[in-house]
Coordinates of C-alpha atoms in Angstrom, one line a residue:
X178 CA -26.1 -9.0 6.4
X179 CA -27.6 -6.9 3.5
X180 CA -24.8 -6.0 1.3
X181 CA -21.3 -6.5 3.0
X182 CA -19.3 -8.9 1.2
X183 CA -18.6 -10.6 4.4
X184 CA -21.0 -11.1 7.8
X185 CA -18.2 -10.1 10.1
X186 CA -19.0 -6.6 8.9
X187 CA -21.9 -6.9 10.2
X188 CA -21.7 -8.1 13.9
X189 CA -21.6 -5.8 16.3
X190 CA -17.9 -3.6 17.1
X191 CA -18.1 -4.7 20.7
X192 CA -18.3 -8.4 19.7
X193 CA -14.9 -7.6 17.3
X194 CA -13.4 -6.1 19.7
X195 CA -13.8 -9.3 22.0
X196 CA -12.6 -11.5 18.8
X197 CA -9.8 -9.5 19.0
X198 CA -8.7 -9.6 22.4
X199 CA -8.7 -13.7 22.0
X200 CA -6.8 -13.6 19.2
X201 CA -4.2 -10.7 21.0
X202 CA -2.5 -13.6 23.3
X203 CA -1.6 -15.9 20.8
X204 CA -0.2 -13.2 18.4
X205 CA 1.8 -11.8 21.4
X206 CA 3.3 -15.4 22.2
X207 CA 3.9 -15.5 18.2
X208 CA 6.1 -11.9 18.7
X209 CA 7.6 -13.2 21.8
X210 CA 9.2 -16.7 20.3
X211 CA 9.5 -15.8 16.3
X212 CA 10.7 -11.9 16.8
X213 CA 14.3 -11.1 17.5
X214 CA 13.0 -7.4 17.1
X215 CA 9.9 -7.6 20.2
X216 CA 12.4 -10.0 21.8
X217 CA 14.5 -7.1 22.5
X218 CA 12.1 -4.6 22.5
X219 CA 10.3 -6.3 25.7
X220 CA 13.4 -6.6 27.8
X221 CA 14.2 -3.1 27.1
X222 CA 10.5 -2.3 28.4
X223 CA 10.9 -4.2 31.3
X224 CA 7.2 -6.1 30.2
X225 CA 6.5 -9.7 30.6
X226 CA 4.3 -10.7 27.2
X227 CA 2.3 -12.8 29.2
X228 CA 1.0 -9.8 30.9
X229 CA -0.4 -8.3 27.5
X230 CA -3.6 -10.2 28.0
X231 CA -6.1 -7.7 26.9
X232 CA -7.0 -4.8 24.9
X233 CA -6.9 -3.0 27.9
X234 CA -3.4 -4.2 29.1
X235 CA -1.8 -3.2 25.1
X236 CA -2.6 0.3 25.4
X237 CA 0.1 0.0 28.2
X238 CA 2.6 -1.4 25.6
X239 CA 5.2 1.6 23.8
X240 CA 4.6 2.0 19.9
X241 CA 6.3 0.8 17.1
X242 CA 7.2 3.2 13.9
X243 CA 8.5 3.9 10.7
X244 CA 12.1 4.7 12.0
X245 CA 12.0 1.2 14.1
X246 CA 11.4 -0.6 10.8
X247 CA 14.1 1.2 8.9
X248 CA 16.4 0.8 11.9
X249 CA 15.9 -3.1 12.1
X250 CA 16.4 -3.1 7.9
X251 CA 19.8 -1.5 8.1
X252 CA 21.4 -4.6 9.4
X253 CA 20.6 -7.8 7.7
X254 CA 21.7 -11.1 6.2
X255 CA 20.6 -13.8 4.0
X256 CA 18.6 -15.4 6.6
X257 CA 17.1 -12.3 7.7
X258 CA 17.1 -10.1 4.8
X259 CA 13.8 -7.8 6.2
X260 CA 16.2 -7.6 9.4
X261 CA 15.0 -8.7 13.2
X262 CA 11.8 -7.4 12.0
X263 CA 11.2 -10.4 9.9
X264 CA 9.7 -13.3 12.3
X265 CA 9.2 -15.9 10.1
X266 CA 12.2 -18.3 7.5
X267 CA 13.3 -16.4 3.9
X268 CA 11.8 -19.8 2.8
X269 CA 8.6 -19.7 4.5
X270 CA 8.1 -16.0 2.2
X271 CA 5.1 -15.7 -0.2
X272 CA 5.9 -12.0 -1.3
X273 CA 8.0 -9.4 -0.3
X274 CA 6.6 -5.5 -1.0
X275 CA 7.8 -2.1 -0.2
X276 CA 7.1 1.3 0.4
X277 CA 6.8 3.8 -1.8
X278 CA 9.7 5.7 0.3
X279 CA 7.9 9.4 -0.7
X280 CA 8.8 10.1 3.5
X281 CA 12.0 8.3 3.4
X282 CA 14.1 5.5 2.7
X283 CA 11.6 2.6 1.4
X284 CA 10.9 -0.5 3.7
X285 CA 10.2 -3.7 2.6
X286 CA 7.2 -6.1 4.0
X287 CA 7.1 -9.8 3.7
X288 CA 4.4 -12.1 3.9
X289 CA 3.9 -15.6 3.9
X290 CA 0.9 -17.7 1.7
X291 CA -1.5 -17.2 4.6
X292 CA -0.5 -14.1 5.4
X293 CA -1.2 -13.2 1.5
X294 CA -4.5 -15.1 1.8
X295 CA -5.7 -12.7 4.9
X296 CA -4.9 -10.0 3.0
X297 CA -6.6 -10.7 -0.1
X298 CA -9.7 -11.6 2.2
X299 CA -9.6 -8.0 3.6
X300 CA -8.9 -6.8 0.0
X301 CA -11.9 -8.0 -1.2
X302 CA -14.2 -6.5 1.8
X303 CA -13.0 -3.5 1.2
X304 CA -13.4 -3.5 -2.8
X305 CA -16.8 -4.7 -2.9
X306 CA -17.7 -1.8 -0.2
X307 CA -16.1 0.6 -2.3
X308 CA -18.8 -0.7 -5.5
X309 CA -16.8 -3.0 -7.3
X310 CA -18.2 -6.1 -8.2
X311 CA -17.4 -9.5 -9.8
X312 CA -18.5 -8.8 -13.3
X313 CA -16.8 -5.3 -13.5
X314 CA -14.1 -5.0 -15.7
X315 CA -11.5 -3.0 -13.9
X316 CA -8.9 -0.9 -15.4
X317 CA -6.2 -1.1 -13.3
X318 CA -3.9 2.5 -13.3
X319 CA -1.2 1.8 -10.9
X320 CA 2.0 0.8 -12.4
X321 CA 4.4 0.4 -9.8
X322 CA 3.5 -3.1 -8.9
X323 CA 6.5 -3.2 -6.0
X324 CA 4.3 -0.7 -3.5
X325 CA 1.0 -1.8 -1.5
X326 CA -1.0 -0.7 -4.0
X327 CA 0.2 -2.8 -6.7
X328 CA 0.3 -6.2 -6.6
X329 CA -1.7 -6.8 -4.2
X330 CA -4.0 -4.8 -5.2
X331 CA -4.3 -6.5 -8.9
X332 CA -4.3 -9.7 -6.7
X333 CA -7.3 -9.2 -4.3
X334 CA -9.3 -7.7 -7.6
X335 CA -8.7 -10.8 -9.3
X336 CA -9.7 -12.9 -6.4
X337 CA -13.0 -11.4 -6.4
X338 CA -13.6 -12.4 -9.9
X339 CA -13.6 -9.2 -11.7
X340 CA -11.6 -9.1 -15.0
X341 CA -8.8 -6.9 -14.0
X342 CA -6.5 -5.1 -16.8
X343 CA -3.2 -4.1 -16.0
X344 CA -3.1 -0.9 -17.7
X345 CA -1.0 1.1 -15.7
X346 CA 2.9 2.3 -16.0
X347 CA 2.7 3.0 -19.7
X348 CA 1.4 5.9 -21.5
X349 CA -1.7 7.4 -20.8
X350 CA -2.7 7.1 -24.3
X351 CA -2.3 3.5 -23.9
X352 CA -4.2 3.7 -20.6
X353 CA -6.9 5.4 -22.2
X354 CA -7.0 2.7 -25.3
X355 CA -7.6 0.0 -23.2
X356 CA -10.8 1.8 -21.1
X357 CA -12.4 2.6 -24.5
X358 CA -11.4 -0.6 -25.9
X359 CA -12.1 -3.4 -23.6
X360 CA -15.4 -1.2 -22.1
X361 CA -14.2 -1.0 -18.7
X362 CA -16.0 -0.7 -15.9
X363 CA -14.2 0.6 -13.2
X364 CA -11.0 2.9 -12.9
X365 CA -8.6 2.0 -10.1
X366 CA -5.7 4.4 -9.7
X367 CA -4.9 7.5 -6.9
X368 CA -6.6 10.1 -6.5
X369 CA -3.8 12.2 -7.9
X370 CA -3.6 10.3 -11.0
X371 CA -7.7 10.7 -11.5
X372 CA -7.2 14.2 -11.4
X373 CA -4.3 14.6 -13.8
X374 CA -6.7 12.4 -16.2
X375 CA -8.9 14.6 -15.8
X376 CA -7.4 17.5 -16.8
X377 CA -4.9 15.8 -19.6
X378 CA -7.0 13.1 -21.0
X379 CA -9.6 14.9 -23.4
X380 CA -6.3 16.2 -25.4
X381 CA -5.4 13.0 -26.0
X382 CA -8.7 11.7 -26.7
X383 CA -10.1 14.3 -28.9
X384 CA -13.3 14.3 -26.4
X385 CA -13.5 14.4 -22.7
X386 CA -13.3 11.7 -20.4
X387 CA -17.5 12.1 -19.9
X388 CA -17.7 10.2 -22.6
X389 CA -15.9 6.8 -21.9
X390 CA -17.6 3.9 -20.6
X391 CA -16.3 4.5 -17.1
X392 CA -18.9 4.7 -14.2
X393 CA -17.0 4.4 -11.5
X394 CA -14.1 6.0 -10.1
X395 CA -11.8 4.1 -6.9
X396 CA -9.1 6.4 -5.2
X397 CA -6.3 5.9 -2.9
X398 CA -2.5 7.1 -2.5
X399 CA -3.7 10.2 0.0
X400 CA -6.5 12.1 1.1
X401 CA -8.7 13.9 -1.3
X402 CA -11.1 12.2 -2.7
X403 CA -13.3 13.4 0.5
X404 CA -13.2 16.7 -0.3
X405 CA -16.9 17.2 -1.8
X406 CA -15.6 19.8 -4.4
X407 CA -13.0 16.9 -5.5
X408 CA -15.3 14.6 -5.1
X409 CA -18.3 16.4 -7.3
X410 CA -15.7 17.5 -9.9
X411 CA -14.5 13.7 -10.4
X412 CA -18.2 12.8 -10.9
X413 CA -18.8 15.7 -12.9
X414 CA -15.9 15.6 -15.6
X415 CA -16.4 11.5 -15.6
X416 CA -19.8 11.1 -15.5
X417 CA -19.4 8.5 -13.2
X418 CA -22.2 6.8 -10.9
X419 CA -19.2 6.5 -8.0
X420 CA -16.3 7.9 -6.8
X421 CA -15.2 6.3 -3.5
X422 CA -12.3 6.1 -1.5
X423 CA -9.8 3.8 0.0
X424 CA -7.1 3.7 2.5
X425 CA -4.0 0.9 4.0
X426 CA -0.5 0.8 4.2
X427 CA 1.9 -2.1 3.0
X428 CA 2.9 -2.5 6.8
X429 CA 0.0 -3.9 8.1
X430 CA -2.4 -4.9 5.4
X431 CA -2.6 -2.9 1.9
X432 CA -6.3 -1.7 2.1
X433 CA -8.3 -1.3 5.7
X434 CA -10.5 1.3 5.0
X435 CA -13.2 2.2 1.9
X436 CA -16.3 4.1 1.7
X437 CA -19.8 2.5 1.0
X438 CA -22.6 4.1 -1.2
X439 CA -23.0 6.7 2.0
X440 CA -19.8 8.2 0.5
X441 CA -19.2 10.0 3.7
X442 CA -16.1 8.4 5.7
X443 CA -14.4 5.0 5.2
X444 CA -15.2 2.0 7.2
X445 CA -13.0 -0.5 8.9
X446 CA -12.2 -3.7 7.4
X447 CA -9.6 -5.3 9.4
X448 CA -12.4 -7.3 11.7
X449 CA -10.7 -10.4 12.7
X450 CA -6.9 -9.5 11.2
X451 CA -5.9 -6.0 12.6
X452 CA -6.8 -4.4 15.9
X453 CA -7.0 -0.7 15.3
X454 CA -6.6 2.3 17.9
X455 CA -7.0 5.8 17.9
X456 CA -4.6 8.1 19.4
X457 CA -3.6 11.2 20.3
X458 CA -0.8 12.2 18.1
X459 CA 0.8 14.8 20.6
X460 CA 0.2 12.6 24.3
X461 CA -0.2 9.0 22.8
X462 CA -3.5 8.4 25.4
X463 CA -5.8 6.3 23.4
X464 CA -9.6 8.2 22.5
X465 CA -12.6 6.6 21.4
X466 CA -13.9 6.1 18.3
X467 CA -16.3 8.6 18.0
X468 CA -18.2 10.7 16.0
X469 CA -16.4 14.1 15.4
X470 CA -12.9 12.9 17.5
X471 CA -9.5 13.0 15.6
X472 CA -6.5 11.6 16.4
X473 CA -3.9 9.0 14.7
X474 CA -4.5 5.4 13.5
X475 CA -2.5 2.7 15.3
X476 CA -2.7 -1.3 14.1
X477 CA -1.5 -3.9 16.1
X478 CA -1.7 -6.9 13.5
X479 CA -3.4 -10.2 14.7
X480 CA -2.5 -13.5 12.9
X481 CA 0.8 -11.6 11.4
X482 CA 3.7 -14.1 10.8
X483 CA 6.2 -13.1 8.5
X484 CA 6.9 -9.3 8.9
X485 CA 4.8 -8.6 12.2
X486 CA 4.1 -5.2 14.5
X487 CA 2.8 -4.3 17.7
X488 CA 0.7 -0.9 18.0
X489 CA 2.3 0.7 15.1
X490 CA 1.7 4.0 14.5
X491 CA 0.9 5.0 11.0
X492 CA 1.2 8.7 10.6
X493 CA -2.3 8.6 9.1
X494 CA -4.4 10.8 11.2
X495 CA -7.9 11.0 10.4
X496 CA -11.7 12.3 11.7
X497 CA -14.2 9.7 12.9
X498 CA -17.3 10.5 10.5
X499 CA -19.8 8.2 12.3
X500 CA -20.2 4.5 14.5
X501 CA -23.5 3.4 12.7
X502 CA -24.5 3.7 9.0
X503 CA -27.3 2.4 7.0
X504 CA -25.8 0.3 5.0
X505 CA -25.5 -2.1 7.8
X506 CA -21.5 -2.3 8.6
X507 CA -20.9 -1.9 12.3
X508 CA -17.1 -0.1 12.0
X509 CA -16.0 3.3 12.4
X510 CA -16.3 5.4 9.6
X511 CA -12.8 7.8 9.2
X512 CA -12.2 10.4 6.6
X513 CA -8.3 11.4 6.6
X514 CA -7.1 14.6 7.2
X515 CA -3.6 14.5 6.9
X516 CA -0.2 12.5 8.0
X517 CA 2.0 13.6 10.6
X518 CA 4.7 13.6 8.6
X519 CA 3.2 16.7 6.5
X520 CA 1.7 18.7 9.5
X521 CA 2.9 22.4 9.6
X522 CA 2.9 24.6 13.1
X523 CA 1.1 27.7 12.6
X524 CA 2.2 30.2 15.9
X525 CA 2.0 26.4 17.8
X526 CA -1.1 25.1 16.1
X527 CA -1.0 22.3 13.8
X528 CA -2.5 22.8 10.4
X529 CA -2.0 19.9 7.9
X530 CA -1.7 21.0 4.0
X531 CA -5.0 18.8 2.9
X532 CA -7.0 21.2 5.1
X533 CA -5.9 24.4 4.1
X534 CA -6.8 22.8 0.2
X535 CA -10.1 21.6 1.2
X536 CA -10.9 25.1 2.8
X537 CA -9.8 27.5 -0.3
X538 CA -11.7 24.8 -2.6
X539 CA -14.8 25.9 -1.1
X540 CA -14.3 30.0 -2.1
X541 CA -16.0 30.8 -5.4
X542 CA -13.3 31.0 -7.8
X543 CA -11.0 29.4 -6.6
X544 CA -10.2 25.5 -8.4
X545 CA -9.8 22.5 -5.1
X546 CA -5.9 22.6 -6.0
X547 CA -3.3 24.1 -3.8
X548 CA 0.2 23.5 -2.5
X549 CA 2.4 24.8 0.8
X550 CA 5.7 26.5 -0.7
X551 CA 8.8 26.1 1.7
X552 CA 12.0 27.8 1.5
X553 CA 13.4 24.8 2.7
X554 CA 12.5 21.2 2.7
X555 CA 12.7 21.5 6.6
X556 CA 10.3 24.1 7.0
X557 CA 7.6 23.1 9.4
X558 CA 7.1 25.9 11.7
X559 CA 5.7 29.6 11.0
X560 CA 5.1 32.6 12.5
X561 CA 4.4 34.3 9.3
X562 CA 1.7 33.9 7.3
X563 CA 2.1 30.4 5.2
X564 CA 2.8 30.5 1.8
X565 CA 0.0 28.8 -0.2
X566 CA -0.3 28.1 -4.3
X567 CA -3.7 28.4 -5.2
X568 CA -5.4 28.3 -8.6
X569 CA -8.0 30.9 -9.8
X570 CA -10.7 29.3 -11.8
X571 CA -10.4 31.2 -15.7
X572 CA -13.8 30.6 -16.1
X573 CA -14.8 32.7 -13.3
X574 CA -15.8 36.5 -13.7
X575 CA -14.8 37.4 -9.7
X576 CA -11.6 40.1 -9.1
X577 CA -8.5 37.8 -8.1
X578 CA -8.0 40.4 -5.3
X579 CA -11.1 39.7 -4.4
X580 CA -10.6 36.1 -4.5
X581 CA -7.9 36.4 -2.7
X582 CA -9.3 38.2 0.1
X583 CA -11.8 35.8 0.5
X584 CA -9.2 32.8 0.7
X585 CA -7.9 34.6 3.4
X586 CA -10.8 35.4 5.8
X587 CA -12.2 32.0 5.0
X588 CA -8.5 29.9 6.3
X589 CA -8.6 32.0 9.0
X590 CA -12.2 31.4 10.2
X591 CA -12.3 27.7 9.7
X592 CA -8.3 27.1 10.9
X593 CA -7.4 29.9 12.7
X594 CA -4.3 30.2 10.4
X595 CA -3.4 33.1 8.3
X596 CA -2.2 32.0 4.6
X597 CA 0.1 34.3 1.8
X598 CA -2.3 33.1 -1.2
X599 CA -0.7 32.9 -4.6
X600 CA -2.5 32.5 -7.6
X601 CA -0.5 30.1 -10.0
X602 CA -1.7 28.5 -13.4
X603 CA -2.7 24.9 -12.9
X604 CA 0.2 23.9 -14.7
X605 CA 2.3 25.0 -11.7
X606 CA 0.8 22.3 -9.4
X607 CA 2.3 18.6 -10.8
X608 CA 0.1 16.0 -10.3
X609 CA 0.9 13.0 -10.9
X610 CA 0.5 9.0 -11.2
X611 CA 1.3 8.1 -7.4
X612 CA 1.1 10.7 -5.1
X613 CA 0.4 14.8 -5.5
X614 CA 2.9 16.9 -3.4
X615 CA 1.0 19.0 -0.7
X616 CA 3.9 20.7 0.2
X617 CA 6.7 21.8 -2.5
X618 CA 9.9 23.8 -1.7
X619 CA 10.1 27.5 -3.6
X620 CA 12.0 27.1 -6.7

């Protein structure tokens, strides 16, 4: 199986996809008996769950979404304190996690001890694809320890036997002691907080981050990480050996996706737990994994018992980078693009935020940083050219007019979308320790 952590990784996708289709039935018959919520919802869709026999037959079945979840949490008890969504006793609960409620009110997610333990089995598939391995020490940057990326996180490190140090949610001076101290390995935060490392660290240090002991670099908390000039700069400034990706959400299973050493797309790592879709996010019709196609990422969890969902619809929509790879895995490879939830309409075109940053980053002088500015936080379609914060490289000798120009021509080649650039000073553009705002309303 060469490297994979695991040999499902290995075996062919049309072999997982009949692996899932067995395990589809019983999971439905689980949601039919143990869900108040897909109780209801299949006598308001007028479908028998019996008839939801096949992969075939669920692309037939409505989706699930953020708003259902939040709806079903608004009304609760002691018995059911995750609302009808919740399918399985308070008592029989393991852990309960949340959002991080940066698109709305936070939702909780519960899960019993084996849905903890089929987690952490994923968890570690997809950490030891990203580069991490037993005898890393990995400094671990995330301090909220409620969201997806907390907990279980530090949980599925340490089940892979690497000595995991909780360093985040306290100064980055102390964050910073404890790499150079304890020799780390590995840094594990988002791809935001990298970046702001990057750029505030070497004050603190007296040096720059080049010279810590770091040699690899683990994203996650939103796209970026993909971008190549992101992705060269983090390697640059660190000096590190990798700088790799990953992607889940606390709904279905924390971490799904991460890159291998081909550092170009995130593979799959649900084989087994999750069945995964693509869609189109305007008609819903289900595409094929493909090289090249994009289209939204919807899960329909298969062994789920204490918080569980049928085709839920993510918001994560992402470009299939490749089927095959040479490092032997067998899953689709995905960079993402963007979430619905963030897409702009541009004269009827949809234009996410992450692409109009990834385009500008490619024109000489310009740094990969840039934000949308709104009038309003409501602000989704324009007509107008769209207002776009970008930062001009000081150490470049190119005319900011120039610059500018270029910016221009080069959005409206690639996207067909005409930007407003303003040049800001990096300082304008927060980035932070969870996630980076894309899009930022005009002071």
């Amino acid at each position: 199986m060469g490297d994979a952590y695991a040999s499902i990784e290995t075996r062919p996708w049309t072999e997982i996809k009949r692996l899932h289709e067995d395990l589809l039935a019983e999971q439905i018959e689980y949601l039919a008996t143990e869900s108040g919520f897909y109780r209801d919802r299949f006598n308001e869709w007028e479908i028998d769950p019996a008839d939801i026999d096949s992969l075939e037959a669920l692309r037939d079945v409505p989706f699930t979404t953020k708003d259902d979840e939040r709806a079903c949490q608004e009304d609760t008890d002691a018995e059911r304190p995750l609302g009808d969504h919740q399918a399985a006793p308070t008592e029989a609960l393991n852990r309960t996690i949340s959002s991080s409620g940066t698109t709305g009110k936070p939702t909780y997610f519960g899960l019993t001890d084996a849905d903890r333990r089929k987690w952490n089995e994923v968890l570690q598939r997809c950490f030891y694809t990203a580069g991490i391995r037993p005898e890393d020490t990995v400094i671990f940057g995330v301090g909220q320890t409620m969201v997806p990326g907390g907990t279980p996180y530090f949980e599925g490190l340490t089940e892979l036997g690497c000595n995991v140090v909780p360093a985040g949610g306290g100064t980055t001076d102390r964050l910073l002691s404890a790499i150079t101290d304890l020799s780390g390995d590995v840094l594990f935060t988002t791809t935001s907080h990298l970046r702001y490392l990057s750029e505030n660290a070497p004050e603190l240090l007296g040096h720059d981050v080049d010279e810590l002991p770091l040699t690899k670099l683990i994203g996650g908390g939103g796209p970026g990480i993909a971008n190549p000039e992101i992705r060269r700069e983090l390697a640059e400034e660190w000096n590190a050996t990798t700088v790799r990706e990953i992607m889940g959400l606390g709904d279905v299973i924390a971490c799904l996706w991460a890159e291998c050493d081909q550092e170009d797309g995130m593979h799959y790592h649900g084989q087994g737990h999750v069945h995964v879709e693509l869609i189109d996010p305007e008609t819903g019709k289900v595409t094929p994994f493909e090289e090249g196609t994009e289209g939204e990422l919807v899960y329909t969890p298969l062994q789920r018992e204490a918080t569980p969902l049928l085709r839920f619809r993510s918001g994560d929509v992402v470009r299939v980078t490749g089927t095959e790879c040479p490092c032997g895995r067998t899953s689709p490879k995905i960079q993402c693009i963007g979430r619905t939830d963030d897409m702009l309409i541009y004269k009827g075109m949809n234009v996410f935020p992450s692409a109009l940053r990834d385009v500008v980053s490619d024109v000489d002088g310009l740094l990969p940083h840039a934000q949308v500015v709104v009038p309003d936080a409501d602000k989704v379609h324009f007509e107008e050219p769209i207002p776009l914060r970008v930062v001009v490289d000081p150490d470049s000798n190119r005319d900011t007019d120039k610059i500018v120009d270029d910016a221009i021509s080069m959005v409206r080649s690639r996207l067909k979308v005409r930007i407003d650039p303003r040049p800001a000073d990096l300082e304008s553009i927060e980035l932070s320790e969870y996630k980076a705002d894309l899009v930022v309303k005009d002071d």
